[in-house]
JSON list of C-alpha atoms in Angstrom, two decimals:
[
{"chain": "A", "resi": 1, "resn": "UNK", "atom": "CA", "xyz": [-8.37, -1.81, 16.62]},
{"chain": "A", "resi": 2, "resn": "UNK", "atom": "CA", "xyz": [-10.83, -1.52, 19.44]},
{"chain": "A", "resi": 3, "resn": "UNK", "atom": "CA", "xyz": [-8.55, 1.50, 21.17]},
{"chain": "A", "resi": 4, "resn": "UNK", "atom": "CA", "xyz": [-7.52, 3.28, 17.13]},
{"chain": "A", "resi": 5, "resn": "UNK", "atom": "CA", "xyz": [-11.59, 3.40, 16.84]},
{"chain": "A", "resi": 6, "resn": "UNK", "atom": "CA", "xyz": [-12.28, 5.42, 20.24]},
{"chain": "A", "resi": 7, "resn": "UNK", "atom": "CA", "xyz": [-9.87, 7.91, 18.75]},
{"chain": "A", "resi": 8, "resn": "UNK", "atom": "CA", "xyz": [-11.49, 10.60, 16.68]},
{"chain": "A", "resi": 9, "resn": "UNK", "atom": "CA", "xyz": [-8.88, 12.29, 14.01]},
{"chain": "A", "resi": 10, "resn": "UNK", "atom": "CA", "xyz": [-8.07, 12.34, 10.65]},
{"chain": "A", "resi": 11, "resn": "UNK", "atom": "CA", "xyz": [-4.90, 10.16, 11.09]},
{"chain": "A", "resi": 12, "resn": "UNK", "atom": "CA", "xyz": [-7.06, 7.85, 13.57]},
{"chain": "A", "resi": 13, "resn": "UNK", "atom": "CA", "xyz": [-9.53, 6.74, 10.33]},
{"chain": "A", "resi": 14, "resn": "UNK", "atom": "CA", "xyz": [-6.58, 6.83, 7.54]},
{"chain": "A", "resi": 15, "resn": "UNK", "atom": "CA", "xyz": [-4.53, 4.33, 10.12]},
{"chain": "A", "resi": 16, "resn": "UNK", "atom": "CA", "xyz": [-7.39, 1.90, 10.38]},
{"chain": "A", "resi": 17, "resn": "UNK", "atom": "CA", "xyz": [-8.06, 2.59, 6.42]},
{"chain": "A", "resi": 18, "resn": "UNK", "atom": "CA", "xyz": [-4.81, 1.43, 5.93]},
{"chain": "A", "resi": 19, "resn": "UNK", "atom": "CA", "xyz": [-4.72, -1.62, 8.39]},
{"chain": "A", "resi": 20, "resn": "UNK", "atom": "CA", "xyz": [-8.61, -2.43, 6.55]},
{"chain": "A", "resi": 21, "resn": "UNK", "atom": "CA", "xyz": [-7.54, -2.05, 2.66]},
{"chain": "A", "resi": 22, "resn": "UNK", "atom": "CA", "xyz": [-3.85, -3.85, 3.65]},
{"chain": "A", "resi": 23, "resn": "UNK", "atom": "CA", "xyz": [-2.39, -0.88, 1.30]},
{"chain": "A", "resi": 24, "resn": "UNK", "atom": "CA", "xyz": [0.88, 0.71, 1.89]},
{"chain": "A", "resi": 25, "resn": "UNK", "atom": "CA", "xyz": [1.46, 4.36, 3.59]},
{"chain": "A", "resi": 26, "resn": "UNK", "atom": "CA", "xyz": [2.01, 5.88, 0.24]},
{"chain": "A", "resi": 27, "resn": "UNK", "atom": "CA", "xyz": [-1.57, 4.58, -1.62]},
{"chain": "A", "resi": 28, "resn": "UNK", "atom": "CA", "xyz": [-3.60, 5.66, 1.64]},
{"chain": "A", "resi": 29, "resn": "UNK", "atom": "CA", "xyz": [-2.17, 9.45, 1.95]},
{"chain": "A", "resi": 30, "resn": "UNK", "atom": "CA", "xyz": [-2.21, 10.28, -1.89]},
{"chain": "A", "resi": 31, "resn": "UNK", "atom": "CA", "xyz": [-5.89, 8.71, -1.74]},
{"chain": "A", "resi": 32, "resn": "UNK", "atom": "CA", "xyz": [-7.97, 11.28, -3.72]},
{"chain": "A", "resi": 33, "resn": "UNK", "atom": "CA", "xyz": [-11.90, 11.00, -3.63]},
{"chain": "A", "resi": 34, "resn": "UNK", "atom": "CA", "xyz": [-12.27, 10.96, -7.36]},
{"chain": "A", "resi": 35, "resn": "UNK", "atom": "CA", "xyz": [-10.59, 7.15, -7.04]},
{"chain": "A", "resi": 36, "resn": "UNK", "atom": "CA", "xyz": [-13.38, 5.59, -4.34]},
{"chain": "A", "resi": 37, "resn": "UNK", "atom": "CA", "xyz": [-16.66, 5.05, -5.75]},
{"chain": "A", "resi": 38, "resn": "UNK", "atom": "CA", "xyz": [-18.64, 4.34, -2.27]},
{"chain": "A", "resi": 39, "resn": "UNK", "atom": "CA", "xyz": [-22.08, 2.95, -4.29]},
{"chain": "A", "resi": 40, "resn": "UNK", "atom": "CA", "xyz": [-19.56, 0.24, -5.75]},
{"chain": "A", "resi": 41, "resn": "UNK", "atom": "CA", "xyz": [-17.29, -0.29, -2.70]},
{"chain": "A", "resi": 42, "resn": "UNK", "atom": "CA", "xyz": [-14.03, 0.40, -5.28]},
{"chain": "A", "resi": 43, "resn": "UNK", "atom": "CA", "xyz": [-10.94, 2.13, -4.63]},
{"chain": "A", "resi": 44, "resn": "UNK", "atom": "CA", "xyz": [-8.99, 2.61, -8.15]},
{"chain": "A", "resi": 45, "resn": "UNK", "atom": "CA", "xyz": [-5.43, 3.69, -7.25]},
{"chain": "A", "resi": 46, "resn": "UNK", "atom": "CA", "xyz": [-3.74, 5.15, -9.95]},
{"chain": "A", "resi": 47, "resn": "UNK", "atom": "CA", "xyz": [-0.63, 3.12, -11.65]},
{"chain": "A", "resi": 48, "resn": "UNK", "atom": "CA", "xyz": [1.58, 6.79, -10.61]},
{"chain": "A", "resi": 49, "resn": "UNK", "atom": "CA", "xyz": [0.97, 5.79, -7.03]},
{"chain": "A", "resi": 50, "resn": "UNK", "atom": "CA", "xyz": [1.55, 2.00, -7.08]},
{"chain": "A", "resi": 51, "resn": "UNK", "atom": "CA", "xyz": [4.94, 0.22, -6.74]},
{"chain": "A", "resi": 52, "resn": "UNK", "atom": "CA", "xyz": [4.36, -1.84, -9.58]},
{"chain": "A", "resi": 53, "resn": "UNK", "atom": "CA", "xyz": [3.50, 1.51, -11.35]},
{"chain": "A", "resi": 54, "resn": "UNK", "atom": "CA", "xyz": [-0.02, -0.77, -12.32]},
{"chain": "A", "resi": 55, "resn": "UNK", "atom": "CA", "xyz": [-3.13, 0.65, -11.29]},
{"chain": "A", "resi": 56, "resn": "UNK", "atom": "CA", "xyz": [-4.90, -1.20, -8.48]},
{"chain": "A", "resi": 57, "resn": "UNK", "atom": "CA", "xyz": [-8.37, -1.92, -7.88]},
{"chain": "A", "resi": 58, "resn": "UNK", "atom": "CA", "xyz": [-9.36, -2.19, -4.03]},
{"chain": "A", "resi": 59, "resn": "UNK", "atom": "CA", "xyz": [-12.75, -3.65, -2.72]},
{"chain": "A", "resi": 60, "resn": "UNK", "atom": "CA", "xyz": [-14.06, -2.07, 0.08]},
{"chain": "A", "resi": 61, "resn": "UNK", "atom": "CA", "xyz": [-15.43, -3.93, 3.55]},
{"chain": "A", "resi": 62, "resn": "UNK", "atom": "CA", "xyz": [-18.57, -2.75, 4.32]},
{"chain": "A", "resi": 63, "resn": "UNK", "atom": "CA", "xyz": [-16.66, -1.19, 7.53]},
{"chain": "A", "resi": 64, "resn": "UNK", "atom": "CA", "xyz": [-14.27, 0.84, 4.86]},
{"chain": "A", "resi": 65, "resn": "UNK", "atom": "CA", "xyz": [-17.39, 2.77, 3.33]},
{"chain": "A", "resi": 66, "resn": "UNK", "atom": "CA", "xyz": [-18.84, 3.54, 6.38]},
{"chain": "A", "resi": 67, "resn": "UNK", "atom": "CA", "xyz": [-15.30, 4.91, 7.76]},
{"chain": "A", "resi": 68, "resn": "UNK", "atom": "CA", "xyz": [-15.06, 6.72, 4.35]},
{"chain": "A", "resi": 69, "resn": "UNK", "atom": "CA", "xyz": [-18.97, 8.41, 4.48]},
{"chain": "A", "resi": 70, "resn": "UNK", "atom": "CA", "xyz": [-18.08, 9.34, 8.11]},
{"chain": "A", "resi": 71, "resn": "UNK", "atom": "CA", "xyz": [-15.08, 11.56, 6.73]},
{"chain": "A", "resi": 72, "resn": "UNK", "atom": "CA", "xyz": [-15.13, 15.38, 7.09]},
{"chain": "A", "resi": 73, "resn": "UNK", "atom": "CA", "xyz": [-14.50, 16.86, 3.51]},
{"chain": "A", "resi": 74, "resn": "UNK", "atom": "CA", "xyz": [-12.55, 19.83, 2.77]},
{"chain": "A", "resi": 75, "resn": "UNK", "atom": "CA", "xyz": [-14.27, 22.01, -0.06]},
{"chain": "A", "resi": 76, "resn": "UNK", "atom": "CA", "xyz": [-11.01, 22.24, -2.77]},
{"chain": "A", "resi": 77, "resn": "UNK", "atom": "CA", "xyz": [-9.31, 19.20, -0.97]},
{"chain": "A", "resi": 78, "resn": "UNK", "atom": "CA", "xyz": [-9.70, 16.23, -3.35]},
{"chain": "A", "resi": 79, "resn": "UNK", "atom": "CA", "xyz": [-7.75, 14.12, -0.64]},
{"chain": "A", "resi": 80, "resn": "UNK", "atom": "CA", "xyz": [-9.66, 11.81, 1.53]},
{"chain": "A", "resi": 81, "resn": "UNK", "atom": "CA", "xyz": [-7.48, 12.18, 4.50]},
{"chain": "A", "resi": 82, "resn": "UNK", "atom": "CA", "xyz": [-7.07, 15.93, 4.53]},
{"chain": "A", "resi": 83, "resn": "UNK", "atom": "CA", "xyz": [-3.74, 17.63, 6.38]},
{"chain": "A", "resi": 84, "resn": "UNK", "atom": "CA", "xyz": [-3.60, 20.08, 8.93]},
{"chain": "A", "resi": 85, "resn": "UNK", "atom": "CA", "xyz": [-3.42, 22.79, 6.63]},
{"chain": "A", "resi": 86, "resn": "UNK", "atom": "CA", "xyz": [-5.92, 23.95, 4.43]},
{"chain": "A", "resi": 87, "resn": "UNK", "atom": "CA", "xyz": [-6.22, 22.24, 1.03]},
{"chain": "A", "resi": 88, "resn": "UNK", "atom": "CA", "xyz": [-2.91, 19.53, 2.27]},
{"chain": "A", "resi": 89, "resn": "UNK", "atom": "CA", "xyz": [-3.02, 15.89, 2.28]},
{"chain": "A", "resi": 90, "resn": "UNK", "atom": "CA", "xyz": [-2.35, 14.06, 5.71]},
{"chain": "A", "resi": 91, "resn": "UNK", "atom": "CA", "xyz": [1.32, 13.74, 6.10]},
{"chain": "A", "resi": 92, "resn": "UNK", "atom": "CA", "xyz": [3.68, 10.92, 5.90]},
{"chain": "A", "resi": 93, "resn": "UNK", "atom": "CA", "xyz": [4.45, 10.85, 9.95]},
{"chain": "A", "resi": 94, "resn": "UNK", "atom": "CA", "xyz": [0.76, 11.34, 11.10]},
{"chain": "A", "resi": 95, "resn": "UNK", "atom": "CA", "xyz": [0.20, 7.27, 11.33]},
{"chain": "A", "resi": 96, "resn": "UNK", "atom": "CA", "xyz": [3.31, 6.35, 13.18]},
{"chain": "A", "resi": 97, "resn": "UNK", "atom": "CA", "xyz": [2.23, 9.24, 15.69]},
{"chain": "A", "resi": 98, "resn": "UNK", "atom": "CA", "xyz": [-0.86, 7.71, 16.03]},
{"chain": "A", "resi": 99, "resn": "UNK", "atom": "CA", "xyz": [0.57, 4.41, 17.42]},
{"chain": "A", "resi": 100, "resn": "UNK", "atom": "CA", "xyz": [3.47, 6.66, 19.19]},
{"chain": "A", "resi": 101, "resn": "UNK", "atom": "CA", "xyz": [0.42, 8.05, 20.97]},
{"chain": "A", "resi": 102, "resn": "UNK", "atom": "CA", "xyz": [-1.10, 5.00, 21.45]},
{"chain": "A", "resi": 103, "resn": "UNK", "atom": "CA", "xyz": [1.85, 3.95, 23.40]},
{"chain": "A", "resi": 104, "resn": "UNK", "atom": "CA", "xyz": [2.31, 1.00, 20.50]},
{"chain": "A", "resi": 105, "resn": "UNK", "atom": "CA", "xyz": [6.17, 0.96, 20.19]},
{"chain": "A", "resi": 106, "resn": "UNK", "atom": "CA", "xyz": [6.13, -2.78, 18.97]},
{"chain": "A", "resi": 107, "resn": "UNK", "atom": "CA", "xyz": [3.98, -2.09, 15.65]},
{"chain": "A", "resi": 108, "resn": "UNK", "atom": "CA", "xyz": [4.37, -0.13, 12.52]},
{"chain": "A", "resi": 109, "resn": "UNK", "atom": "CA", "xyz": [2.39, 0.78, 9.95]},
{"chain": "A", "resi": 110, "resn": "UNK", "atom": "CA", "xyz": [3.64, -1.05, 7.22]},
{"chain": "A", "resi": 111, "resn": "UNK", "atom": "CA", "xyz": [3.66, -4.22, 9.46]},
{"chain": "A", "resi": 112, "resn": "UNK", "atom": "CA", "xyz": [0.15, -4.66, 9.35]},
{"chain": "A", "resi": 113, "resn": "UNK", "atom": "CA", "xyz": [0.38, -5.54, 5.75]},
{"chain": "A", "resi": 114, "resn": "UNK", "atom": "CA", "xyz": [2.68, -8.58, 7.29]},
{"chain": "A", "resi": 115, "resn": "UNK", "atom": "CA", "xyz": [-0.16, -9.24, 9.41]},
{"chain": "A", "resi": 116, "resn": "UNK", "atom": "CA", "xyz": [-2.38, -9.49, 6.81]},
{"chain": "A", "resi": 117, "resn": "UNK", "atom": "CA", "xyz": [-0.26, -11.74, 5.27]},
{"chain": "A", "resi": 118, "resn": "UNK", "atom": "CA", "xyz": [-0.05, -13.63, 8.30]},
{"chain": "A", "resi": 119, "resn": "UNK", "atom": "CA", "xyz": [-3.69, -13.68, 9.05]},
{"chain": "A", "resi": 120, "resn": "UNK", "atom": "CA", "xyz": [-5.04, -15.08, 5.49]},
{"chain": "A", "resi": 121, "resn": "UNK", "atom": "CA", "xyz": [-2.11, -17.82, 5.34]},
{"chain": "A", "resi": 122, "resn": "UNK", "atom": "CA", "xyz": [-2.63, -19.00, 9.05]},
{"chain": "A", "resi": 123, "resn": "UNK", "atom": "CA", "xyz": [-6.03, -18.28, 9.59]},
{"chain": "A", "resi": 124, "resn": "UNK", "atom": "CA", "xyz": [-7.95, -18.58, 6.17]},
{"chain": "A", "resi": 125, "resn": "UNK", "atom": "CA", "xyz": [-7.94, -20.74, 3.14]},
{"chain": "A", "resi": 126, "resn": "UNK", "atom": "CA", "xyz": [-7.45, -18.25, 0.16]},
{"chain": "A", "resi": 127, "resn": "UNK", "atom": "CA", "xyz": [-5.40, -18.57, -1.99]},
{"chain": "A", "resi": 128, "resn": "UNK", "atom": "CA", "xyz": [-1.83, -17.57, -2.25]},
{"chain": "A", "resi": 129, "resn": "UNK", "atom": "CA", "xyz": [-2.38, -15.40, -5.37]},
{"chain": "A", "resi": 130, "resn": "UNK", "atom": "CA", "xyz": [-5.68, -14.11, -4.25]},
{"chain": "A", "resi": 131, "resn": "UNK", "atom": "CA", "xyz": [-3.57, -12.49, -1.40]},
{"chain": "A", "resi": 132, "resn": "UNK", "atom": "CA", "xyz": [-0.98, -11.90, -3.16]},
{"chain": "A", "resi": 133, "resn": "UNK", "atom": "CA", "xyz": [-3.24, -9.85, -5.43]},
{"chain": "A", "resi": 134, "resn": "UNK", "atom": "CA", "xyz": [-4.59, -8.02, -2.43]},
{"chain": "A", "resi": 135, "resn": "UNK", "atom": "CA", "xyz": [-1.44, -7.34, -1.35]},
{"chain": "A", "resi": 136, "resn": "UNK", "atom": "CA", "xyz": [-0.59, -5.79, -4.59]},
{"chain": "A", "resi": 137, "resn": "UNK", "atom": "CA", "xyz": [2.61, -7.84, -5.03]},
{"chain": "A", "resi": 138, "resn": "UNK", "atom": "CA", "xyz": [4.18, -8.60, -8.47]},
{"chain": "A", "resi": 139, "resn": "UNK", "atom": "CA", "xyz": [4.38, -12.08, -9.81]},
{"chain": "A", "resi": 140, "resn": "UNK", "atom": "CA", "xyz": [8.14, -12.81, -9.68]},
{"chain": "A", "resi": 141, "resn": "UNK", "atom": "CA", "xyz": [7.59, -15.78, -12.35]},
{"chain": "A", "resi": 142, "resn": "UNK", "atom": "CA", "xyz": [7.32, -14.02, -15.80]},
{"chain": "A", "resi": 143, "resn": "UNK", "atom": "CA", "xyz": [6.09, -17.37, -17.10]},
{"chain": "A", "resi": 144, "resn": "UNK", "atom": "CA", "xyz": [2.73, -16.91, -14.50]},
{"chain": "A", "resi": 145, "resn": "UNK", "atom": "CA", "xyz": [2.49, -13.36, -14.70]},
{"chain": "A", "resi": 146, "resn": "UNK", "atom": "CA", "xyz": [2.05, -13.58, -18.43]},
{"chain": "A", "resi": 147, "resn": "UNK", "atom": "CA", "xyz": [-0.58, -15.78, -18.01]},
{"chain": "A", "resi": 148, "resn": "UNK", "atom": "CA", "xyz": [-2.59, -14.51, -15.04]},
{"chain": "A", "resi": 149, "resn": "UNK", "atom": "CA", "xyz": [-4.33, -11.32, -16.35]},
{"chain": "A", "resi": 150, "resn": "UNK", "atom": "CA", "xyz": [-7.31, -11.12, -14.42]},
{"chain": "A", "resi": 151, "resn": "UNK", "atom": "CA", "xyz": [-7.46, -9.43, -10.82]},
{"chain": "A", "resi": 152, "resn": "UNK", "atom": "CA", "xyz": [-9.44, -11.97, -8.93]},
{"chain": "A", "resi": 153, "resn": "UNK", "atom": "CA", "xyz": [-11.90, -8.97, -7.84]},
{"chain": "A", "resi": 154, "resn": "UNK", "atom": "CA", "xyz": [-14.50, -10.92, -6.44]},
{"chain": "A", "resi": 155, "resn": "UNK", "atom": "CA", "xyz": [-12.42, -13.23, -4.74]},
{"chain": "A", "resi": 156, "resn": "UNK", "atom": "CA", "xyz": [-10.84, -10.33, -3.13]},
{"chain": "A", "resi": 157, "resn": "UNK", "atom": "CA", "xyz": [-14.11, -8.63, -1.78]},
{"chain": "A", "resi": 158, "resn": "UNK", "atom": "CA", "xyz": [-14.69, -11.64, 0.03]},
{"chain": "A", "resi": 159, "resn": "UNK", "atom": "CA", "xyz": [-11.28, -11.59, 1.56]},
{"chain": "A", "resi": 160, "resn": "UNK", "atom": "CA", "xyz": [-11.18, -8.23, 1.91]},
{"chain": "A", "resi": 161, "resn": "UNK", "atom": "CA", "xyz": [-14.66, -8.82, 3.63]},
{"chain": "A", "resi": 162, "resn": "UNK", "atom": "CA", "xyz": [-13.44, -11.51, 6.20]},
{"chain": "A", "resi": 163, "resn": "UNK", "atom": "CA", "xyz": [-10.20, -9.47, 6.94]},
{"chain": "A", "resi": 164, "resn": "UNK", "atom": "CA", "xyz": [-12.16, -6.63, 8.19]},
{"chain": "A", "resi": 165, "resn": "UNK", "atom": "CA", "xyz": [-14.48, -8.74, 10.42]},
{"chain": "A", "resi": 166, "resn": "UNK", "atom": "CA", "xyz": [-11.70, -10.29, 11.76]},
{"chain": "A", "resi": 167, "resn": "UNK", "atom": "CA", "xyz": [-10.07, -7.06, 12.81]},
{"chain": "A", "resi": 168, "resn": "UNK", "atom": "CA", "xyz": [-13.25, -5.95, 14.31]},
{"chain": "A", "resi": 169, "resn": "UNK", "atom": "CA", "xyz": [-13.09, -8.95, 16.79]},
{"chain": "A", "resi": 170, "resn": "UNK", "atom": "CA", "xyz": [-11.93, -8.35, 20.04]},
{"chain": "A", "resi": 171, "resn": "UNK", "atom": "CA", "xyz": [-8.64, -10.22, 21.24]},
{"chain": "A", "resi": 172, "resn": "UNK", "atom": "CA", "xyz": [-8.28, -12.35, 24.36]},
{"chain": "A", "resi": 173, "resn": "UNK", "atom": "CA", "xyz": [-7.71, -9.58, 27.21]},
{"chain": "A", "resi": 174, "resn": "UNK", "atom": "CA", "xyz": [-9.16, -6.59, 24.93]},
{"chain": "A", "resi": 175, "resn": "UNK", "atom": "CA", "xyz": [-11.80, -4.42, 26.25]},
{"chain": "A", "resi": 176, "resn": "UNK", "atom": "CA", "xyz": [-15.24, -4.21, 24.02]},
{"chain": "A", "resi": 177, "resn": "UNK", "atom": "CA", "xyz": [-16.39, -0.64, 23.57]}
]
């Protein structure tokens, strides 16, 4: 995280967007700026863009809205990480050049949702289906799903909240910028 921060581009922020929200490739690149309310710290992603085809509700780190307000804006763009061409959305490759860039063969984007996962079981004692939940995952049991309606918002934010402080730690052998 320490080294994707020093870099300055558009797929730089939407890579460590992505690693900070734990939301898939998809969700971050069709991000429009009519979904993130910054004053409430919400991204809403519509149900069109979600796997489960259910709208999600994200909470925001503190980190995530200041990554956000730092964002250059294209006037007719509505996406928050804009393309290369005028009035485009960032592409589908631009992450996984960022780490080919970064010289980071042994990650991908999508495994940093794993390592999400990884980090709140191992590390943290939420919940199962509080990450779960942040992980947008469906319940598998149609007994529990039927019976858990509520999105365990708050609950999130706070994991949501720890997950980003974590990632702004520096590892053993990292360099502090």
């Amino acid at each position: 995280m320490a080294e994707l921060r020093t870099r300055e581009d558009i797929p730089a922020r939407a890579l460590e967007f992505t690693i900070l929200t734990a939301a898939r490739t998809g969700e971050v690149i069709g991000a429009r700026w009519p979904e993130i309310n910054l004053e409430t710290a919400t991204w809403i992603i519509p149900a069109a863009r979600m796997k489960s085809r259910r709208e999600h509700r994200v909470p925001l780190a503190p980190k995530v809205v200041e990554l956000l307000s730092g964002l250059y804006r294209e006037g007719g763009n509505s996406h928050v990480f804009i393309g290369a061409r005028t009035g485009a959305r960032l592409g589908n490759m631009a992450m996984p050049d960022v780490l080919e860039q970064m010289g980071r063969s042994d990650v991908t984007v999508h495994g940093f949702r794993s390592t999400f996962r990884d980090w709140a079981a191992e590390a943290t004692a939420y919940p199962n289906h509080v990450v779960e939940q942040a992980l947008a995952h469906t319940i598998g049991n149609a007994v529990e799903a039927a019976y858990r309606r509520g999105d365990l918002f708050e609950k999130r934010r706070h994991l949501m909240n720890d997950w980003a402080q974590f990632c702004g730690r520096p590892t053993s052998g990292s360099v502090v910028r």
